XYZ file of N, CA and C in Angstrom:
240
model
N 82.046 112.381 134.489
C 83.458 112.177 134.295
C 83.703 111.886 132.813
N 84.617 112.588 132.262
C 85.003 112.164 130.859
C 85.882 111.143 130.490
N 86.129 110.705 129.915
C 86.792 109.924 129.407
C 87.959 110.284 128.489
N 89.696 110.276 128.820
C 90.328 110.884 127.988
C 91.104 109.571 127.559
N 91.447 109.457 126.150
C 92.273 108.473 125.588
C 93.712 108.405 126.235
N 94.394 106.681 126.544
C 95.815 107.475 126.429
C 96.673 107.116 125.350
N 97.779 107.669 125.112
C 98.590 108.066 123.992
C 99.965 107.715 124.499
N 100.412 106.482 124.822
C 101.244 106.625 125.626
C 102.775 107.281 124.716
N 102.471 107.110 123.875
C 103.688 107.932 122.820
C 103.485 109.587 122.560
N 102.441 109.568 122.611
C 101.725 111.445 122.605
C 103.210 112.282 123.339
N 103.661 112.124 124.673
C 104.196 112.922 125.055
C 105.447 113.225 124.411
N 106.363 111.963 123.581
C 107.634 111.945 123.361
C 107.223 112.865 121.499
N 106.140 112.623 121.101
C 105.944 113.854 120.030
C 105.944 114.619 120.307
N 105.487 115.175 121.038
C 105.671 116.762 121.335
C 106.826 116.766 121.480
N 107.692 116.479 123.061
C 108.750 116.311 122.665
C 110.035 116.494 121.933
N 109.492 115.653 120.715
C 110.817 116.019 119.715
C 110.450 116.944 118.471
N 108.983 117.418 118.906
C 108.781 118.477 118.170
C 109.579 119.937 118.654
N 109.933 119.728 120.102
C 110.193 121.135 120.693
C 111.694 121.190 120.647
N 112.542 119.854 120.543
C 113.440 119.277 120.505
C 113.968 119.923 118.982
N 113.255 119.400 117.936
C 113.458 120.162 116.318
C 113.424 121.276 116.051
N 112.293 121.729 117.284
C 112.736 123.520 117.054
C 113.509 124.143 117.866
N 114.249 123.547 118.754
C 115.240 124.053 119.428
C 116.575 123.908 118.477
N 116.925 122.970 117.656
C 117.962 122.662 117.212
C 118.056 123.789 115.732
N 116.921 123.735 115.412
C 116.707 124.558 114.175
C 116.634 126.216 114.650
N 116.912 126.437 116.046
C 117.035 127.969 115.961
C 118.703 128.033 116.679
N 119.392 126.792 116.801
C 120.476 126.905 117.223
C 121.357 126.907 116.055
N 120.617 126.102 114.927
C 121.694 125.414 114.062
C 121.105 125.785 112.766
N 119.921 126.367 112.343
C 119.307 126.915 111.381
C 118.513 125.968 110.600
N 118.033 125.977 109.522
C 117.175 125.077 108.699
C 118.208 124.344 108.330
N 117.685 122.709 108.333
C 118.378 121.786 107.617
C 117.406 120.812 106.933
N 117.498 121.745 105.350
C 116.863 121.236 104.355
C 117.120 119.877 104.263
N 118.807 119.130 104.466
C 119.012 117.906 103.858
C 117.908 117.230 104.598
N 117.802 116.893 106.107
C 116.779 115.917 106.964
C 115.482 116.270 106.861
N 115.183 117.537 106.277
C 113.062 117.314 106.059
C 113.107 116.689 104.931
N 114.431 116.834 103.549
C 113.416 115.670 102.382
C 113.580 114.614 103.230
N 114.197 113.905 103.636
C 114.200 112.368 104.708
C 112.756 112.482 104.722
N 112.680 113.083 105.788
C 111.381 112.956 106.448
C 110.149 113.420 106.133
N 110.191 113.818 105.022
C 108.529 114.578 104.299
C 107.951 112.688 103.676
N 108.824 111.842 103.483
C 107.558 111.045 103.174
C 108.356 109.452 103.466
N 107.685 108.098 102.794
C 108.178 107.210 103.333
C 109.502 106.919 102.762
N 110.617 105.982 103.601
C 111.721 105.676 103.070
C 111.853 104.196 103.535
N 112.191 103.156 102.329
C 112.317 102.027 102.438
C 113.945 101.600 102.824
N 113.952 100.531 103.628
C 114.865 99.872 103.494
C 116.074 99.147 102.457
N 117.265 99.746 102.562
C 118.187 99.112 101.427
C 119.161 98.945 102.324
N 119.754 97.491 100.876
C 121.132 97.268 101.137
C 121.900 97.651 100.121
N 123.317 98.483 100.307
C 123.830 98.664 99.134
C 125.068 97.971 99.239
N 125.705 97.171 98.176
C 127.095 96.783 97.939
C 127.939 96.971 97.142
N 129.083 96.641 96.615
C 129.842 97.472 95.926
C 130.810 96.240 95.396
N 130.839 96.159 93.907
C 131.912 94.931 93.385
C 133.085 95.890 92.670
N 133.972 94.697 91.864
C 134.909 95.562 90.864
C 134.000 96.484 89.868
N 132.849 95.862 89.118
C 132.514 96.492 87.931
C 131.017 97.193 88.521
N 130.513 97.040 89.559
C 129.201 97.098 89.706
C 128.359 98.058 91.436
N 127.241 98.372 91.306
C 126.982 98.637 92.627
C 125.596 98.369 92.435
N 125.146 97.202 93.378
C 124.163 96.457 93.947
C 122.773 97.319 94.741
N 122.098 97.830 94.489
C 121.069 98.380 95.613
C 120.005 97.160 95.816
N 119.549 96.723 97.161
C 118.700 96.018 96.956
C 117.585 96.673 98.054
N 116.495 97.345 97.765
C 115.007 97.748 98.221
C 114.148 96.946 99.270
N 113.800 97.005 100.009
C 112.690 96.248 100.237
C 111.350 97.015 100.241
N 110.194 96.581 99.138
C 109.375 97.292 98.863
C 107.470 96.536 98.797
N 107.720 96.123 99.906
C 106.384 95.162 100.434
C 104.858 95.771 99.490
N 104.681 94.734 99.046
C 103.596 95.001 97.885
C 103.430 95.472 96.521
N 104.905 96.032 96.300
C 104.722 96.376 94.364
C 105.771 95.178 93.814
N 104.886 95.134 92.740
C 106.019 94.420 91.580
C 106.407 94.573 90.971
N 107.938 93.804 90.307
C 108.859 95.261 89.366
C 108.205 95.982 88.544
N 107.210 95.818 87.529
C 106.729 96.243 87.116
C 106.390 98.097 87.225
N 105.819 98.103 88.321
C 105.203 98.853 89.445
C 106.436 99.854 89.815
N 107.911 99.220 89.651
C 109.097 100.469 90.707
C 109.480 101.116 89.073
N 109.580 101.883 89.601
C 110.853 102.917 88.123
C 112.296 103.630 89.065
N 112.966 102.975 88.952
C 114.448 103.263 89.049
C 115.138 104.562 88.409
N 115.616 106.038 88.712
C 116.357 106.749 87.670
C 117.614 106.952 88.879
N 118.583 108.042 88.130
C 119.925 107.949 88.149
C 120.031 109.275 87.398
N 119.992 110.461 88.523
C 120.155 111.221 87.969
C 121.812 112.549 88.559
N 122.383 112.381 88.155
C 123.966 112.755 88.590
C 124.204 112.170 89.419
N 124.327 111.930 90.362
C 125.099 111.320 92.087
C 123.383 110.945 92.809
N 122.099 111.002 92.308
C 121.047 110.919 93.127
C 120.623 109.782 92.596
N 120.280 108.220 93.246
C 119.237 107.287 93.026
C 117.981 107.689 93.378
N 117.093 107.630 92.666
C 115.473 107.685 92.906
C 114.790 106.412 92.583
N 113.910 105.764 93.362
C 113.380 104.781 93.680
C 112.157 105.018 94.166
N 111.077 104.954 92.536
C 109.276 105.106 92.576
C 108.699 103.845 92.604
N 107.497 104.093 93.612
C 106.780 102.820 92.966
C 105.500 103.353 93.170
């Protein structure tokens, strides 16, 4: 008798793999949600004053040092 692992999440990947390609032959490629999802995305809060707009990151383990912030037309980018 073999022994098979279980995965109890295994099934809902597939899943919404078949799920993504159903939507993408209904609705075509949607470039905006794969950059999302090609790599990690941290948590922010953003706020908004008279003179100013606040982003605050949460970025477990680097120090400022470590992030580089740019601002490039309408896009924030946030490296670390």
């Amino acid at each position: 008798m073999e022994l098979v692992p279980w995965r109890p999440f295994g099934e809902l990947s597939s899943f919404r793999g078949e799920m993504d390609k159903l939507w993408d032959r209904f609705l075509g490629e949607r470039p905006f949600f794969k950059e999302f999802s090609a790599g990690w995305t941290p948590s922010v809060d953003i706020s908004e004053t008279d003179d100013n707009l606040l982003v605050k990151a949460e970025l477990p383990g680097l120090e400022a040092k470590d992030v580089n912030v740019s601002i490039s037309g309408e896009l924030l980018t946030i490296k670390g």
